[in-house]
mmCIF file of C-alpha atoms in Angstrom:
data_model
loop_
_atom_site.group_PDB
_atom_site.id
_atom_site.type_symbol
_atom_site.label_atom_id
_atom_site.label_comp_id
_atom_site.label_asym_id
_atom_site.label_seq_id
_atom_site.Cartn_x
_atom_site.Cartn_y
_atom_site.Cartn_z
ATOM 1 C CA MET A 2 141.288 86.432 110.508
ATOM 2 C CA ILE A 3 139.424 86.109 107.207
ATOM 3 C CA TRP A 4 137.989 82.817 106.175
ATOM 4 C CA GLU A 5 135.621 81.752 103.439
ATOM 5 C CA THR A 6 132.392 79.858 103.807
ATOM 6 C CA TRP A 7 131.859 77.610 100.787
ATOM 7 C CA LYS A 8 128.569 76.130 99.757
ATOM 8 C CA ASN A 9 129.413 72.599 98.786
ATOM 9 C CA GLY A 10 128.104 71.235 95.555
ATOM 10 C CA PRO A 11 127.211 67.616 94.747
ATOM 11 C CA ALA A 12 130.848 66.642 94.260
ATOM 12 C CA GLY A 13 132.076 68.384 97.391
ATOM 13 C CA GLY A 14 133.478 71.389 95.495
ATOM 14 C CA PRO A 15 132.302 74.989 95.423
ATOM 15 C CA ALA A 16 128.856 75.647 94.070
ATOM 16 C CA ASP A 17 128.095 77.808 91.083
ATOM 17 C CA GLU A 18 127.078 80.643 93.358
ATOM 18 C CA GLU A 19 129.720 83.169 94.304
ATOM 19 C CA ALA A 20 131.543 82.224 97.476
ATOM 20 C CA GLU A 21 130.583 84.205 100.512
ATOM 21 C CA VAL A 22 133.616 85.894 102.049
ATOM 22 C CA GLU A 23 133.412 86.669 105.752
ATOM 23 C CA ARG A 24 134.879 89.961 106.865
ATOM 24 C CA PRO A 25 136.361 90.233 110.370
ATOM 25 C CA THR A 26 134.648 92.412 112.919
ATOM 26 C CA ALA A 27 136.134 94.223 115.929
ATOM 27 C CA ASP A 28 136.135 91.058 118.048
ATOM 28 C CA GLY A 29 137.935 89.067 115.349
ATOM 29 C CA LEU A 30 134.833 87.117 114.287
ATOM 30 C CA GLY A 31 132.960 87.220 111.045
ATOM 31 C CA THR A 32 129.444 88.498 110.635
ATOM 32 C CA GLY A 33 128.057 84.992 110.333
ATOM 33 C CA ALA A 34 130.411 83.411 112.828
ATOM 34 C CA ASP A 35 129.706 80.130 114.540
ATOM 35 C CA PRO A 36 128.327 80.752 118.066
ATOM 36 C CA TYR A 37 130.426 77.852 119.371
ATOM 37 C CA ARG A 38 133.591 79.480 118.119
ATOM 38 C CA ALA A 39 132.512 82.844 119.478
ATOM 39 C CA SER A 40 132.127 81.370 122.967
ATOM 40 C CA HIS A 41 135.674 79.963 122.892
ATOM 41 C CA VAL A 42 137.544 83.138 121.983
ATOM 42 C CA MET A 43 140.267 83.862 124.540
ATOM 43 C CA SER A 44 139.691 86.986 126.600
ATOM 44 C CA TYR A 45 142.112 88.356 129.214
ATOM 45 C CA ASP A 46 140.909 90.627 131.979
ATOM 46 C CA LEU A 47 143.817 91.752 134.184
ATOM 47 C CA LYS A 48 141.682 92.578 137.206
ATOM 48 C CA THR A 49 139.957 89.195 137.068
ATOM 49 C CA ALA A 50 143.296 87.420 136.646
ATOM 50 C CA GLU A 51 144.770 89.125 139.723
ATOM 51 C CA ALA A 52 141.780 88.104 141.854
ATOM 52 C CA ALA A 53 142.593 84.427 141.450
ATOM 53 C CA ALA A 54 141.087 81.944 143.885
ATOM 54 C CA TYR A 55 144.537 80.557 144.716
ATOM 55 C CA ALA A 56 146.001 83.950 145.741
ATOM 56 C CA PRO A 57 145.767 83.166 149.513
ATOM 57 C CA PHE A 58 148.028 80.166 148.934
ATOM 58 C CA PHE A 59 151.011 82.461 148.429
ATOM 59 C CA GLY A 60 150.160 84.422 151.579
ATOM 60 C CA TYR A 61 150.026 81.302 153.709
ATOM 61 C CA MET A 62 153.248 80.037 152.158
ATOM 62 C CA GLY A 63 154.896 83.304 153.149
ATOM 63 C CA ALA A 64 153.761 82.903 156.761
ATOM 64 C CA ALA A 65 154.964 79.302 156.817
ATOM 65 C CA SER A 66 158.307 80.173 155.221
ATOM 66 C CA ALA A 67 158.988 82.867 157.816
ATOM 67 C CA GLN A 68 158.552 80.425 160.694
ATOM 68 C CA ILE A 69 160.119 77.335 159.110
ATOM 69 C CA PHE A 70 163.389 78.879 157.942
ATOM 70 C CA THR A 71 163.980 80.957 161.071
ATOM 71 C CA VAL A 72 163.428 77.889 163.240
ATOM 72 C CA LEU A 73 165.906 75.964 161.105
ATOM 73 C CA GLY A 74 168.476 78.694 161.674
ATOM 74 C CA ALA A 75 167.727 78.835 165.393
ATOM 75 C CA ALA A 76 167.989 75.055 165.701
ATOM 76 C CA TYR A 77 171.345 74.943 163.943
ATOM 77 C CA GLY A 78 172.692 77.822 166.024
ATOM 78 C CA THR A 79 171.550 76.193 169.235
ATOM 79 C CA ALA A 80 172.944 72.765 168.383
ATOM 80 C CA LYS A 81 176.276 74.047 167.091
ATOM 81 C CA SER A 82 176.816 76.303 170.110
ATOM 82 C CA ALA A 83 175.774 73.553 172.512
ATOM 83 C CA VAL A 84 178.488 71.274 171.120
ATOM 84 C CA GLY A 85 181.123 73.847 172.015
ATOM 85 C CA ILE A 86 179.587 74.478 175.457
ATOM 86 C CA CYS A 87 179.550 70.790 176.306
ATOM 87 C CA SER A 88 183.147 70.334 175.194
ATOM 88 C CA MET A 89 184.307 73.377 177.148
ATOM 89 C CA GLY A 90 182.269 72.465 180.249
ATOM 90 C CA VAL A 91 184.273 69.323 180.835
ATOM 91 C CA MET A 92 187.380 71.297 181.766
ATOM 92 C CA ARG A 93 185.817 74.615 182.862
ATOM 93 C CA PRO A 94 182.362 73.891 184.322
ATOM 94 C CA GLU A 95 182.239 77.318 186.014
ATOM 95 C CA LEU A 96 181.946 78.969 182.567
ATOM 96 C CA ILE A 97 178.905 77.025 181.381
ATOM 97 C CA MET A 98 176.282 79.607 182.344
ATOM 98 C CA LYS A 99 178.436 82.428 181.010
ATOM 99 C CA SER A 100 178.826 80.632 177.683
ATOM 100 C CA VAL A 101 175.134 79.963 177.141
ATOM 101 C CA ILE A 102 174.686 83.404 175.532
ATOM 102 C CA PRO A 103 175.003 82.067 171.943
ATOM 103 C CA VAL A 104 172.160 79.638 172.619
ATOM 104 C CA ILE A 105 169.922 82.474 173.836
ATOM 105 C CA MET A 106 170.724 84.623 170.819
ATOM 106 C CA ALA A 107 170.023 81.729 168.470
ATOM 107 C CA GLY A 108 166.615 81.251 170.066
ATOM 108 C CA ILE A 109 165.721 84.882 169.432
ATOM 109 C CA ILE A 110 165.984 84.215 165.687
ATOM 110 C CA GLY A 111 162.933 81.962 165.950
ATOM 111 C CA ILE A 112 160.972 84.779 167.601
ATOM 112 C CA TYR A 113 161.560 86.973 164.547
ATOM 113 C CA GLY A 114 159.891 84.368 162.368
ATOM 114 C CA LEU A 115 157.027 83.970 164.828
ATOM 115 C CA VAL A 116 156.285 87.705 164.775
ATOM 116 C CA VAL A 117 156.326 87.921 160.977
ATOM 117 C CA ALA A 118 154.218 84.777 160.600
ATOM 118 C CA MET A 119 151.535 86.137 162.930
ATOM 119 C CA VAL A 120 151.463 89.470 161.110
ATOM 120 C CA LEU A 121 151.135 87.799 157.715
ATOM 121 C CA LYS A 122 148.432 85.450 158.974
ATOM 122 C CA GLY A 123 146.353 88.443 159.995
ATOM 123 C CA LYS A 124 146.642 89.921 156.495
ATOM 124 C CA VAL A 125 145.661 86.828 154.477
ATOM 125 C CA MET A 126 141.982 86.517 153.598
ATOM 126 C CA ALA A 127 139.775 84.895 150.977
ATOM 127 C CA SER A 128 140.157 86.060 147.386
ATOM 128 C CA SER A 129 136.466 86.968 147.393
ATOM 129 C CA ASP A 130 137.240 89.557 150.081
ATOM 130 C CA GLY A 131 139.699 91.413 147.850
ATOM 131 C CA TYR A 132 142.872 89.396 148.413
ATOM 132 C CA ASN A 133 144.640 89.328 145.039
ATOM 133 C CA LEU A 134 147.897 87.989 143.636
ATOM 134 C CA ASN A 135 149.718 91.236 144.280
ATOM 135 C CA LYS A 136 149.157 90.880 148.020
ATOM 136 C CA GLY A 137 149.906 87.162 147.892
ATOM 137 C CA PHE A 138 153.273 87.678 146.198
ATOM 138 C CA ALA A 139 154.142 90.499 148.616
ATOM 139 C CA HIS A 140 153.435 88.287 151.617
ATOM 140 C CA LEU A 141 155.388 85.405 150.088
ATOM 141 C CA ALA A 142 158.368 87.722 149.568
ATOM 142 C CA ALA A 143 158.048 88.957 153.159
ATOM 143 C CA GLY A 144 158.072 85.434 154.549
ATOM 144 C CA LEU A 145 161.033 84.330 152.456
ATOM 145 C CA THR A 146 162.985 87.460 153.350
ATOM 146 C CA CYS A 147 162.549 86.947 157.079
ATOM 147 C CA GLY A 148 163.032 83.192 156.915
ATOM 148 C CA LEU A 149 166.195 83.108 154.834
ATOM 149 C CA CYS A 150 167.786 86.021 156.708
ATOM 150 C CA GLY A 151 167.057 84.184 159.950
ATOM 151 C CA LEU A 152 168.535 80.996 158.529
ATOM 152 C CA GLY A 153 171.782 82.781 157.673
ATOM 153 C CA ALA A 154 171.913 84.534 161.049
ATOM 154 C CA GLY A 155 171.407 81.269 162.920
ATOM 155 C CA TYR A 156 174.153 79.612 160.902
ATOM 156 C CA ALA A 157 176.563 82.440 161.771
ATOM 157 C CA ILE A 158 175.638 82.378 165.460
ATOM 158 C CA GLY A 159 176.227 78.631 165.621
ATOM 159 C CA ILE A 160 179.717 78.803 164.142
ATOM 160 C CA VAL A 161 180.751 81.839 166.185
ATOM 161 C CA GLY A 162 179.287 80.387 169.373
ATOM 162 C CA ASP A 163 181.055 77.072 168.966
ATOM 163 C CA ALA A 164 184.466 78.603 168.350
ATOM 164 C CA GLY A 165 183.901 81.438 170.812
ATOM 165 C CA VAL A 166 183.112 79.411 173.902
ATOM 166 C CA ARG A 167 186.052 77.084 173.233
ATOM 167 C CA GLY A 168 188.403 80.037 172.882
ATOM 168 C CA THR A 169 186.989 81.830 175.928
ATOM 169 C CA ALA A 170 187.777 78.828 178.090
ATOM 170 C CA GLN A 171 191.452 79.250 177.228
ATOM 171 C CA GLN A 172 191.585 83.050 176.927
ATOM 172 C CA PRO A 173 188.931 84.961 178.927
ATOM 173 C CA ARG A 174 189.674 88.185 177.028
ATOM 174 C CA LEU A 175 187.939 86.702 173.985
ATOM 175 C CA PHE A 176 184.568 86.930 175.687
ATOM 176 C CA VAL A 177 183.850 90.571 174.790
ATOM 177 C CA GLY A 178 184.907 90.024 171.204
ATOM 178 C CA MET A 179 182.680 86.955 170.957
ATOM 179 C CA ILE A 180 179.676 88.935 172.221
ATOM 180 C CA LEU A 181 180.244 91.685 169.633
ATOM 181 C CA ILE A 182 180.468 89.160 166.815
ATOM 182 C CA LEU A 183 177.294 87.460 168.028
ATOM 183 C CA ILE A 184 175.460 90.805 168.081
ATOM 184 C CA PHE A 185 176.396 91.572 164.482
ATOM 185 C CA SER A 186 175.341 88.058 163.489
ATOM 186 C CA GLU A 187 172.015 88.521 165.271
ATOM 187 C CA VAL A 188 171.122 91.774 163.513
ATOM 188 C CA LEU A 189 171.242 89.986 160.152
ATOM 189 C CA GLY A 190 167.997 88.305 161.120
ATOM 190 C CA LEU A 191 166.639 91.588 162.473
ATOM 191 C CA TYR A 192 167.195 93.239 159.101
ATOM 192 C CA GLY A 193 165.156 90.519 157.457
ATOM 193 C CA MET A 194 162.319 90.951 159.950
ATOM 194 C CA ILE A 195 162.184 94.730 159.351
ATOM 195 C CA VAL A 196 161.995 94.315 155.582
ATOM 196 C CA ALA A 197 159.406 91.554 155.969
ATOM 197 C CA LEU A 198 157.182 93.755 158.104
ATOM 198 C CA ILE A 199 157.418 96.551 155.542
ATOM 199 C CA LEU A 200 156.493 94.187 152.709
ATOM 200 C CA GLY A 201 153.721 92.542 154.699
ATOM 201 C CA THR A 202 151.999 95.705 155.867
ATOM 202 C CA SER A 203 152.338 97.946 152.802
#
């Protein structure tokens, strides 16, 4: 930017002397620039920006997200399946232990989140130790991937478990089919844990 420095006369206008015209230098300031203005020029250093002091926040949020969302999915799957087991157990109490499989599989979803959260916790450190935003965002993505995949898997296990144990009480041949459906619902959370571990350790 080019600006002019005017020497004010008695009436506030330009003096008789020729106005001094400032020419911009490489840093955008004139040769006789104000030191105050020079100290307030915006500078952007990418490496400094990535080493932000709040970078560990995203890493810890990733660890928390992995555990929170998988536990939510496991809790829903357990509660939904338990409703069906309790309803079926009134008429067929001998099938209660056989029908508890959906509850066990729902609980495994929470273990996926626990594993990912512990791995991410071991990777998070202070920004002064080299932990930057790139690592923080990667760990946040890992936690959300595991957590939301576990949430969806737990939701599926709950619905399948509820309907499956009710149907098995009336038609025992449904048991094998219910187990297969539960397995494919369970691996949805496993996929999320695998991707989360890749993101968290790369």
